Tab-separated table of C-alpha atoms in Angstrom:
chain	number	residue	atom	x	y	z
Y	19	UNK	CA	60.347	169.505	89.356
Y	20	UNK	CA	56.792	170.813	88.987
Y	21	UNK	CA	56.463	170.906	92.779
Y	22	UNK	CA	59.835	172.651	93.150
Y	23	UNK	CA	58.879	175.437	90.760
Y	24	UNK	CA	55.232	175.446	91.873
Y	25	UNK	CA	54.039	175.283	88.273
Y	26	UNK	CA	52.201	172.541	86.367
Y	27	UNK	CA	53.839	173.748	83.128
Y	28	UNK	CA	57.598	173.356	82.763
Y	29	UNK	CA	59.825	174.806	80.061
Y	30	UNK	CA	63.312	173.586	79.188
Y	31	UNK	CA	65.614	172.768	76.316
Y	32	UNK	CA	66.161	169.226	75.027
Y	33	UNK	CA	69.446	169.789	73.252
Y	34	UNK	CA	68.784	173.005	71.365
Y	35	UNK	CA	65.023	172.442	71.043
Y	36	UNK	CA	62.598	174.309	73.340
Y	37	UNK	CA	60.363	171.845	75.162
Y	38	UNK	CA	57.229	172.149	77.299
Y	39	UNK	CA	55.994	169.521	79.758
Y	40	UNK	CA	52.563	169.667	81.390
Y	41	UNK	CA	52.073	167.871	84.704
Y	42	UNK	CA	48.483	168.364	85.845
Y	43	UNK	CA	45.074	167.480	84.439
Y	44	UNK	CA	43.971	170.919	83.249
Y	45	UNK	CA	47.177	171.925	81.460
Y	46	UNK	CA	47.612	168.473	79.887
Y	47	UNK	CA	44.068	168.506	78.561
Y	48	UNK	CA	44.582	172.002	77.175
Y	49	UNK	CA	47.836	170.978	75.478
Y	50	UNK	CA	46.280	167.915	73.841
Y	51	UNK	CA	43.344	169.913	72.470
Y	52	UNK	CA	45.207	173.004	71.234
Y	53	UNK	CA	45.097	173.071	67.375
Y	54	UNK	CA	48.641	174.467	67.069
Y	55	UNK	CA	49.996	171.544	69.115
Y	56	UNK	CA	49.035	168.658	66.805
Y	57	UNK	CA	52.350	168.256	64.952
Y	58	UNK	CA	54.949	165.502	65.269
Y	59	UNK	CA	58.746	165.928	65.503
Y	60	UNK	CA	60.980	164.763	62.666
Y	61	UNK	CA	63.582	162.750	64.600
Y	62	UNK	CA	65.977	159.852	64.072
Y	63	UNK	CA	63.900	157.167	65.796
Y	64	UNK	CA	60.832	158.026	63.716
Y	65	UNK	CA	62.787	157.807	60.475
Y	66	UNK	CA	64.467	154.579	61.597
Y	67	UNK	CA	61.138	152.753	61.454
Y	68	UNK	CA	60.055	154.511	58.227
Y	69	UNK	CA	62.828	153.655	55.739
Y	70	UNK	CA	64.589	156.907	56.701
Y	71	UNK	CA	61.498	158.817	55.551
Y	72	UNK	CA	58.210	159.847	57.194
Y	73	UNK	CA	55.375	157.354	56.700
Y	74	UNK	CA	52.485	155.893	58.683
Y	75	UNK	CA	49.914	157.681	60.841
Y	76	UNK	CA	51.311	157.605	64.363
Y	77	UNK	CA	54.362	159.829	63.874
Y	78	UNK	CA	53.417	161.877	60.785
Y	79	UNK	CA	51.699	165.240	60.331
Y	80	UNK	CA	50.229	167.511	57.661
Y	81	UNK	CA	48.404	166.398	54.491
Y	82	UNK	CA	49.856	162.857	54.537
Y	83	UNK	CA	48.675	162.248	58.084
Y	84	UNK	CA	45.231	163.801	57.500
Y	85	UNK	CA	44.613	161.796	54.317
Y	86	UNK	CA	45.862	158.470	55.647
Y	87	UNK	CA	44.143	158.783	59.012
Y	88	UNK	CA	40.831	159.575	57.320
Y	89	UNK	CA	41.216	156.671	54.883
Y	90	UNK	CA	42.228	154.153	57.536
Y	91	UNK	CA	39.455	155.078	59.969
Y	92	UNK	CA	36.806	154.908	57.256
Y	93	UNK	CA	37.827	151.499	55.956
Y	94	UNK	CA	38.906	149.834	59.196
Y	95	UNK	CA	35.356	150.374	60.449
Y	96	UNK	CA	34.129	148.170	57.612
Y	97	UNK	CA	35.964	145.271	59.250
Y	98	UNK	CA	34.981	145.888	62.868
Y	99	UNK	CA	37.531	148.444	64.041
Y	100	UNK	CA	35.642	150.894	66.233
Y	101	UNK	CA	32.112	149.595	65.739
Y	102	UNK	CA	30.012	146.493	66.347
Y	103	UNK	CA	30.708	143.835	63.720
Y	104	UNK	CA	29.424	140.261	64.091
Y	105	UNK	CA	32.314	138.597	62.268
Y	106	UNK	CA	34.872	140.458	64.347
Y	107	UNK	CA	33.129	139.642	67.625
Y	108	UNK	CA	32.864	135.963	66.682
Y	109	UNK	CA	36.579	135.869	65.878
Y	110	UNK	CA	37.430	137.544	69.194
Y	111	UNK	CA	35.276	135.016	71.043
Y	112	UNK	CA	37.274	132.226	69.410
Y	113	UNK	CA	40.484	133.861	70.609
Y	114	UNK	CA	39.068	134.158	74.129
Y	115	UNK	CA	38.156	130.464	74.090
Y	116	UNK	CA	41.679	129.643	72.934
Y	117	UNK	CA	43.087	131.560	75.902
Y	118	UNK	CA	40.788	129.750	78.327
Y	119	UNK	CA	41.864	126.437	76.785
Y	120	UNK	CA	45.504	127.461	77.153
Y	121	UNK	CA	45.006	127.870	80.898
Y	122	UNK	CA	43.111	124.571	81.224
Y	123	UNK	CA	45.243	122.477	78.893
Y	124	UNK	CA	48.353	124.193	77.519
Y	125	UNK	CA	50.018	122.915	74.363
Y	126	UNK	CA	53.791	122.459	74.247
Y	127	UNK	CA	54.551	126.056	73.202
Y	128	UNK	CA	52.447	127.408	76.108
Y	129	UNK	CA	53.884	125.304	78.926
Y	130	UNK	CA	56.490	127.925	79.718
Y	131	UNK	CA	53.590	130.245	80.558
Y	132	UNK	CA	51.301	127.838	82.448
Y	133	UNK	CA	52.655	125.841	85.402
Y	134	UNK	CA	51.220	124.191	88.508
Y	135	UNK	CA	48.136	126.379	88.732
Y	136	UNK	CA	49.917	129.593	87.740
Y	137	UNK	CA	49.991	131.688	84.559
Y	138	UNK	CA	52.680	134.038	83.252
Y	139	UNK	CA	51.390	137.496	82.382
Y	140	UNK	CA	51.230	139.448	80.166
Y	141	UNK	CA	53.019	136.831	78.013
Y	142	UNK	CA	50.085	134.433	77.732
Y	143	UNK	CA	47.809	137.236	76.474
Y	144	UNK	CA	49.800	138.649	73.565
Y	145	UNK	CA	48.764	136.290	70.706
Y	146	UNK	CA	45.021	136.719	71.167
Y	147	UNK	CA	45.132	140.507	71.078
Y	148	UNK	CA	47.428	140.564	68.051
Y	149	UNK	CA	45.106	138.130	66.288
Y	150	UNK	CA	42.135	140.409	66.950
Y	151	UNK	CA	43.941	143.195	65.102
Y	152	UNK	CA	45.048	140.877	62.294
Y	153	UNK	CA	41.401	139.930	61.779
Y	154	UNK	CA	40.587	143.528	60.824
Y	155	UNK	CA	43.737	143.941	58.754
Y	156	UNK	CA	43.678	140.698	56.773
Y	157	UNK	CA	40.468	138.852	57.615
Y	158	UNK	CA	42.587	136.006	58.979
Y	159	UNK	CA	44.263	134.971	62.219
Y	160	UNK	CA	47.341	132.959	63.137
Y	161	UNK	CA	46.581	129.433	64.357
Y	162	UNK	CA	47.388	128.426	67.928
Y	163	UNK	CA	50.242	126.146	66.890
Y	164	UNK	CA	51.931	129.182	65.288
Y	165	UNK	CA	51.423	131.625	68.169
Y	166	UNK	CA	55.183	131.764	68.700
Y	167	UNK	CA	55.233	133.960	65.588
Y	168	UNK	CA	52.980	136.461	67.340
Y	169	UNK	CA	55.002	136.335	70.538
Y	170	UNK	CA	58.073	137.109	68.461
Y	171	UNK	CA	56.349	140.211	67.085
Y	172	UNK	CA	55.363	141.321	70.580
Y	173	UNK	CA	58.921	140.791	71.779
Y	174	UNK	CA	60.305	142.949	68.950
Y	175	UNK	CA	57.755	145.731	69.561
Y	176	UNK	CA	58.466	145.758	73.301
Y	177	UNK	CA	62.211	145.869	72.746
Y	178	UNK	CA	61.822	148.769	70.316
Y	179	UNK	CA	59.643	150.700	72.744
Y	180	UNK	CA	61.949	150.024	75.687
Y	181	UNK	CA	64.855	151.554	73.784
Y	182	UNK	CA	62.824	154.696	73.062
Y	183	UNK	CA	62.378	157.731	75.266
Y	184	UNK	CA	59.196	159.814	74.842
Y	185	UNK	CA	61.191	163.019	75.287
Y	186	UNK	CA	63.527	162.165	72.431
Y	187	UNK	CA	66.643	160.970	74.196
Y	188	UNK	CA	70.289	161.385	73.311
Y	189	UNK	CA	70.055	159.421	70.069
Y	190	UNK	CA	67.573	161.985	68.713
Y	191	UNK	CA	69.473	165.010	70.006
Y	192	UNK	CA	72.791	163.853	68.528
Y	193	UNK	CA	71.955	161.018	66.103
Y	194	UNK	CA	75.499	161.024	64.696
Y	195	UNK	CA	76.771	159.819	68.092
Y	196	UNK	CA	75.124	156.431	67.554
Y	197	UNK	CA	78.051	155.525	65.305
Y	198	UNK	CA	80.455	156.135	68.203
Y	199	UNK	CA	78.358	154.711	71.060
Y	200	UNK	CA	75.770	152.382	69.484
Y	201	UNK	CA	75.145	150.327	72.623
Y	202	UNK	CA	75.185	153.244	75.061
Y	203	UNK	CA	72.616	155.164	72.998
Y	204	UNK	CA	70.508	152.016	72.406
Y	205	UNK	CA	70.907	152.425	68.641
Y	206	UNK	CA	71.914	148.799	68.139
Y	207	UNK	CA	68.932	147.539	70.114
Y	208	UNK	CA	66.583	149.896	68.288
Y	209	UNK	CA	67.741	148.727	64.877
Y	210	UNK	CA	67.561	145.049	65.832
Y	211	UNK	CA	64.083	145.375	67.316
Y	212	UNK	CA	62.824	147.444	64.393
Y	213	UNK	CA	64.067	144.795	61.984
Y	214	UNK	CA	62.025	142.186	63.860
Y	215	UNK	CA	58.844	144.228	63.364
Y	216	UNK	CA	59.660	144.897	59.705
Y	217	UNK	CA	60.279	141.195	59.047
Y	218	UNK	CA	56.836	140.310	60.415
Y	219	UNK	CA	55.121	143.024	58.355
Y	220	UNK	CA	57.061	142.136	55.185
Y	221	UNK	CA	56.050	138.488	55.455
Y	222	UNK	CA	52.421	139.466	56.059
Y	223	UNK	CA	52.354	141.787	53.035
Y	224	UNK	CA	54.015	139.272	50.750
Y	225	UNK	CA	51.373	136.708	51.659
Y	226	UNK	CA	48.529	139.192	51.200
Y	227	UNK	CA	49.775	140.377	47.804
Y	228	UNK	CA	50.098	136.833	46.463
Y	229	UNK	CA	46.502	136.017	47.401
Y	230	UNK	CA	44.971	139.437	46.600
Y	231	UNK	CA	41.657	139.424	44.740
Y	232	UNK	CA	40.118	142.830	44.046
Y	233	UNK	CA	36.681	141.193	43.853
Y	234	UNK	CA	36.946	139.670	47.337
Y	235	UNK	CA	38.469	142.162	49.764
Y	236	UNK	CA	39.216	140.378	53.043
Y	237	UNK	CA	40.433	143.217	55.246
Y	238	UNK	CA	42.034	146.634	55.411
Y	239	UNK	CA	45.231	145.501	53.665
Y	240	UNK	CA	43.255	144.452	50.586
Y	241	UNK	CA	41.408	147.781	50.538
Y	242	UNK	CA	44.732	149.624	50.654
Y	243	UNK	CA	46.224	147.439	47.903
Y	244	UNK	CA	43.197	148.182	45.721
Y	245	UNK	CA	43.660	151.914	46.343
Y	246	UNK	CA	47.335	151.620	45.389
Y	247	UNK	CA	46.305	150.269	41.990
Y	248	UNK	CA	43.820	153.089	41.466
Y	249	UNK	CA	46.243	155.839	42.546
Y	250	UNK	CA	49.801	154.894	41.572
Y	251	UNK	CA	51.174	158.433	42.009
Y	252	UNK	CA	50.016	159.138	45.544
Y	253	UNK	CA	50.743	158.476	49.212
Y	254	UNK	CA	49.302	154.985	48.760
Y	255	UNK	CA	52.622	153.162	48.539
Y	256	UNK	CA	54.235	149.965	49.794
Y	257	UNK	CA	56.206	151.951	52.359
Y	258	UNK	CA	53.132	153.751	53.677
Y	259	UNK	CA	51.241	150.475	54.045
Y	260	UNK	CA	54.150	148.747	55.791
Y	261	UNK	CA	54.657	151.504	58.360
Y	262	UNK	CA	50.919	151.934	58.893
Y	263	UNK	CA	50.584	148.224	59.679
Y	264	UNK	CA	53.367	148.537	62.228
Y	265	UNK	CA	51.465	151.497	63.748
Y	266	UNK	CA	48.307	149.388	64.072
Y	267	UNK	CA	50.108	146.363	65.521
Y	268	UNK	CA	51.937	148.298	68.252
Y	269	UNK	CA	49.015	148.594	70.740
Y	270	UNK	CA	47.812	144.996	70.370
Y	271	UNK	CA	51.374	143.743	70.838
Y	272	UNK	CA	51.913	145.661	74.065
Y	273	UNK	CA	49.625	148.230	75.668
Y	274	UNK	CA	46.263	146.472	75.370
Y	275	UNK	CA	47.203	143.004	76.708
Y	276	UNK	CA	49.382	144.643	79.372
Y	277	UNK	CA	46.330	146.578	80.618
Y	278	UNK	CA	44.347	143.348	81.064
Y	279	UNK	CA	47.324	141.731	82.807
Y	280	UNK	CA	47.608	144.672	85.200
Y	281	UNK	CA	43.868	144.504	85.889
Y	282	UNK	CA	44.331	140.896	87.027
Y	283	UNK	CA	47.346	141.915	89.121
Y	284	UNK	CA	45.344	144.606	90.920
Y	285	UNK	CA	42.438	142.221	91.477
Y	286	UNK	CA	44.822	139.628	92.918
Y	287	UNK	CA	45.893	142.305	95.417
Y	288	UNK	CA	42.281	143.295	96.131
Y	289	UNK	CA	40.255	140.058	96.427
Y	290	UNK	CA	37.190	141.954	97.656
Y	291	UNK	CA	37.026	143.859	94.373
Y	292	UNK	CA	37.583	140.649	92.428
Y	293	UNK	CA	34.695	139.058	94.338
Y	294	UNK	CA	32.475	141.997	93.388
Y	295	UNK	CA	33.306	141.475	89.709
Y	296	UNK	CA	32.632	137.719	90.006
Y	297	UNK	CA	29.231	138.362	91.560
Y	298	UNK	CA	28.286	140.893	88.890
Y	299	UNK	CA	29.269	138.604	86.010
Y	300	UNK	CA	27.491	135.609	87.570
Y	301	UNK	CA	24.294	137.621	88.028
Y	302	UNK	CA	24.236	139.078	84.512
Y	303	UNK	CA	25.869	136.429	82.322
Y	304	UNK	CA	25.934	133.233	84.362
Y	305	UNK	CA	28.181	130.344	83.331
Y	306	UNK	CA	26.410	128.947	80.270
Y	307	UNK	CA	27.974	131.319	77.738
Y	308	UNK	CA	30.808	133.809	77.437
Y	309	UNK	CA	30.182	137.529	78.017
Y	310	UNK	CA	29.540	139.550	74.863
Y	311	UNK	CA	29.505	143.243	74.059
Y	312	UNK	CA	25.729	143.136	74.569
Y	313	UNK	CA	26.488	142.572	78.278
Y	314	UNK	CA	28.856	145.500	78.577
Y	315	UNK	CA	26.310	148.075	79.729
Y	316	UNK	CA	25.040	145.607	82.335
Y	317	UNK	CA	28.503	144.991	83.815
Y	318	UNK	CA	29.397	148.454	85.153
Y	319	UNK	CA	31.807	147.213	87.823
Y	320	UNK	CA	33.810	145.175	85.319
Y	321	UNK	CA	33.958	148.193	83.020
Y	322	UNK	CA	34.962	150.408	85.958
Y	323	UNK	CA	37.898	148.090	86.690
Y	324	UNK	CA	39.238	148.639	83.184
Y	325	UNK	CA	38.763	152.400	83.425
Y	326	UNK	CA	40.621	152.447	86.723
Y	327	UNK	CA	43.565	150.417	85.424
Y	328	UNK	CA	43.828	152.695	82.381
Y	329	UNK	CA	43.871	155.677	84.751
Y	330	UNK	CA	46.189	154.339	87.440
Y	331	UNK	CA	48.548	152.443	85.174
Y	332	UNK	CA	48.752	154.684	82.113
Y	333	UNK	CA	51.454	152.866	80.153
Y	334	UNK	CA	51.739	155.678	77.589
Y	335	UNK	CA	52.881	157.829	80.506
Y	336	UNK	CA	54.226	160.735	78.434
Y	337	UNK	CA	52.058	160.070	75.384
Y	338	UNK	CA	53.588	160.571	71.939
Y	339	UNK	CA	55.563	163.807	71.737
Y	340	UNK	CA	53.643	166.627	70.042
Y	341	UNK	CA	55.143	169.553	68.131
Y	342	UNK	CA	54.030	173.167	67.839
Y	343	UNK	CA	53.196	173.874	64.191
Y	344	UNK	CA	53.115	177.694	64.399
Y	345	UNK	CA	54.023	180.473	66.815
Y	346	UNK	CA	51.402	180.707	69.536
Y	347	UNK	CA	50.813	181.321	73.246
Y	348	UNK	CA	50.090	178.748	75.949
Y	349	UNK	CA	48.980	179.835	79.413
Y	350	UNK	CA	50.543	183.238	78.921
Y	351	UNK	CA	53.851	181.946	77.575
Y	352	UNK	CA	55.082	182.436	74.023
Y	353	UNK	CA	55.628	179.089	72.276
Y	354	UNK	CA	57.673	179.249	69.047
Y	355	UNK	CA	57.031	176.993	66.089
Y	356	UNK	CA	58.917	173.707	66.416
Y	357	UNK	CA	58.677	173.488	70.217
Y	358	UNK	CA	58.384	169.922	71.531
Y	359	UNK	CA	55.352	169.283	73.736
Y	360	UNK	CA	55.230	166.453	76.264
Y	361	UNK	CA	51.891	165.838	78.023
Y	362	UNK	CA	52.482	163.923	81.261
Y	363	UNK	CA	49.330	161.845	81.068
Y	364	UNK	CA	50.450	159.634	83.955
Y	365	UNK	CA	50.515	162.655	86.291
Y	366	UNK	CA	47.292	164.094	84.850
Y	367	UNK	CA	45.448	160.835	85.501
Y	368	UNK	CA	46.490	161.023	89.169
Y	369	UNK	CA	45.879	164.733	89.682
Y	370	UNK	CA	44.343	165.027	93.197
Y	371	UNK	CA	42.262	167.982	92.024
Y	372	UNK	CA	40.329	165.567	89.786
Y	373	UNK	CA	40.866	162.103	91.282
Y	374	UNK	CA	40.517	161.713	95.044
Y	375	UNK	CA	43.167	159.316	96.387
Y	376	UNK	CA	44.516	159.140	92.869
Y	377	UNK	CA	47.405	156.837	93.795
Y	378	UNK	CA	45.042	154.128	95.041
Y	379	UNK	CA	43.167	151.438	93.105
Y	380	UNK	CA	39.456	152.236	93.335
Y	381	UNK	CA	37.130	151.231	90.471
Y	382	UNK	CA	34.217	152.623	92.477
Y	383	UNK	CA	35.257	156.172	91.512
Y	384	UNK	CA	33.701	155.515	88.085
Y	385	UNK	CA	30.353	154.386	89.514
Y	386	UNK	CA	27.402	156.480	90.633
Y	387	UNK	CA	27.336	156.125	94.424
Y	388	UNK	CA	23.527	156.015	94.504
Y	389	UNK	CA	22.654	153.770	91.578
Y	390	UNK	CA	25.833	151.737	91.081
Y	391	UNK	CA	25.682	152.513	87.370
Y	392	UNK	CA	28.678	153.605	85.336
Y	393	UNK	CA	29.222	157.352	85.216
Y	394	UNK	CA	28.757	158.696	81.702
Y	395	UNK	CA	31.829	160.904	81.892
Y	396	UNK	CA	35.268	159.280	81.919
Y	397	UNK	CA	37.776	162.127	82.344
Y	398	UNK	CA	40.900	159.978	82.003
Y	399	UNK	CA	43.207	160.528	79.052
Y	400	UNK	CA	44.820	157.111	78.571
Y	401	UNK	CA	44.118	157.250	74.819
Y	402	UNK	CA	44.908	160.932	74.401
Y	403	UNK	CA	42.474	163.636	73.283
Y	404	UNK	CA	41.580	165.749	70.292
Y	405	UNK	CA	42.774	165.134	66.760
Y	406	UNK	CA	45.541	162.866	68.040
Y	407	UNK	CA	43.146	160.665	69.998
Y	408	UNK	CA	44.154	157.043	69.507
Y	409	UNK	CA	41.991	155.746	66.624
Y	410	UNK	CA	41.930	152.306	68.231
Y	411	UNK	CA	40.324	153.415	71.506
Y	412	UNK	CA	36.896	151.876	70.909
Y	413	UNK	CA	38.347	148.656	69.502
Y	414	UNK	CA	40.806	148.362	72.398
Y	415	UNK	CA	38.188	148.967	75.086
Y	416	UNK	CA	35.847	146.415	73.529
Y	417	UNK	CA	38.544	143.761	73.232
Y	418	UNK	CA	39.828	144.330	76.770
Y	419	UNK	CA	36.289	144.018	78.121
Y	420	UNK	CA	35.690	140.699	76.343
Y	421	UNK	CA	38.928	139.213	77.651
Y	422	UNK	CA	38.718	140.476	81.224
Y	423	UNK	CA	35.067	139.538	81.704
Y	424	UNK	CA	35.632	136.017	80.319
Y	425	UNK	CA	38.698	135.451	82.496
Y	426	UNK	CA	36.844	136.590	85.621
Y	427	UNK	CA	33.801	134.524	84.699
Y	428	UNK	CA	35.886	131.355	84.622
Y	429	UNK	CA	38.784	131.905	87.022
Y	430	UNK	CA	39.929	133.440	90.272
Y	431	UNK	CA	43.365	135.041	90.444
Y	432	UNK	CA	45.705	135.386	93.406
Y	433	UNK	CA	49.289	136.386	94.148
Y	434	UNK	CA	51.711	133.660	93.060
Y	435	UNK	CA	53.871	131.536	95.340
Y	436	UNK	CA	56.874	133.789	94.724
Y	437	UNK	CA	54.861	136.782	95.962
Y	438	UNK	CA	56.010	139.061	93.152
Y	439	UNK	CA	53.707	141.641	91.603
Y	440	UNK	CA	54.661	144.594	89.384
Y	441	UNK	CA	55.248	147.871	91.192
Y	442	UNK	CA	55.957	151.395	90.005
Y	443	UNK	CA	59.547	151.092	91.188
Y	444	UNK	CA	60.449	148.186	88.904
Y	445	UNK	CA	58.483	149.100	85.783
Y	446	UNK	CA	60.572	149.090	82.602
Y	447	UNK	CA	60.801	152.632	81.170
Y	448	UNK	CA	60.560	153.563	77.516
Y	449	UNK	CA	58.026	154.879	75.047
Y	450	UNK	CA	55.643	152.623	76.974
Y	451	UNK	CA	56.074	151.926	80.673
Y	452	UNK	CA	55.769	148.145	80.907
Y	453	UNK	CA	55.886	145.573	83.717
Y	454	UNK	CA	58.275	142.700	84.004
Y	455	UNK	CA	56.586	139.367	83.362
Y	456	UNK	CA	54.875	138.032	86.485
Y	457	UNK	CA	53.064	134.898	87.643
Y	458	UNK	CA	49.567	134.755	89.138
Y	459	UNK	CA	47.885	131.805	90.784
Y	460	UNK	CA	44.781	130.811	88.857
Y	461	UNK	CA	41.940	128.559	89.960
Y	462	UNK	CA	38.835	127.480	88.085
Y	463	UNK	CA	35.749	128.925	89.737
Y	464	UNK	CA	33.375	126.332	91.206
C-alpha cells in the first residue's frame, strides 16, 4: 500500500478510530521518539489480561506506567536485569549447561525434542530463557524435571499472542461481537490462553507470598511485596504485580528464544557464516570453558549474527500499538488525540535506504570492513526506541549471546532430513510473528 500511494506514512480508519502506519526507517524512528505518541490504547484485549482493568507496564500509560516502570527498572537491576551481576550470570551458565546436556543426553520429557541427531526448535530453548527471567523475579529457577511447567507457560503465551493482532483486530473494534462469534473473532482462544498465563503467575505468587521474608529479599517479587506493605493505598497491588509479571515473562517465553532458534536456522542455511563463528569462538574462548559476557566484546562476528537476526527477523513486526496523547502534527499532517499509531518495524529494519540488500542475511553489515570490529552504532529498532524502549533489551541481548555462543562452541547445525526451515511465507501471524517448530541436524564439534 505504501508503494501504491508513494508514501511511507499511511492514514486510515480502524473501525471509527483514525490510525497511522509508518513503513520506512525515518518515519518509524520519528514516530517512536515523538513525545505525543507514547500512549497506549484502552482496548478489549488489554483489559482481558488485566482483570478488565488497566495494569502492568507494557500496555499502560500515564502516572501508573511512569511510576511502575521507574520502580521495576530500578529494582530489577539489583538482581541482574540490565547490568552485570555475578549470581545472575552463574545461574544462566547453569541453564546453558542444562541445554547442552539435553542435546547430549535428553531426559524422558525432552525426547520429543531430541531425536537421532536432530533437535526441535525453538521448543528445546524455552525453559532456559524463562528460568533466566525467573531468577531475577524470584531468585529461584524451575528444576529440569519440571521444565514441562515452563513449556506450558510458553505455549499459553504463544497462543495468546497468535490470537492477537497488533492493529487491534475485529474483537477490539466490536468487542460485543465476541459473544456472537467467539471462535471467529478468536475470543475463546484468547481467554483460554490468557487463563493459562494467569494460572502460572497465580501459582508463582502464592508460593512467593507463603515464603516471603522482608529481611531476606530474594528477587523483584519480594521487593514489590515489601512495597505493598509499606504503601497499602497505592498502585502497588496484587493485580498490578500479577500483570507486571506476565509482562516480564512474555519475551522470555517467546521472542528471545525464538531469535536464537532463527539464528541457528540462518546459520544452517549459510554454513560459511557458521564456520566463521566457530573459528572466532575457538580462537577467543577455546573449548575448556563456556563463553561469558567478558568474551562478548572479543566475539564481534557472533554478536553481529544476533544483530542481523534481530534486524531481518523482527518478530515484533508492528511493535506494540502506540496512541497519540494530544493533538499534534506529524510530517505535515494533523494527528488528533486518540489516534492509533502503528510503527512497521519489520519494514523499517529492511529499508533499502539504510540497509543494503536488506532482505538478505548478512552479519557482516554490522562489522567494520577494515578492522573486523563491531560497529558502535546499531540502527535497528527490534526493541523499539524512546520512552517505550523495551526495558529488557540489555538482559535479552546478554542472554541470547550466552546461549548462541555456547551452542556454536559445542555444536554444528545443519538442515534436517525433512529439509524444512521457516520462511516468511509460513510464519504464524499475531502480536508476534513466530515460526512453526522446526528440526535441525546437530553434531558435536570435534
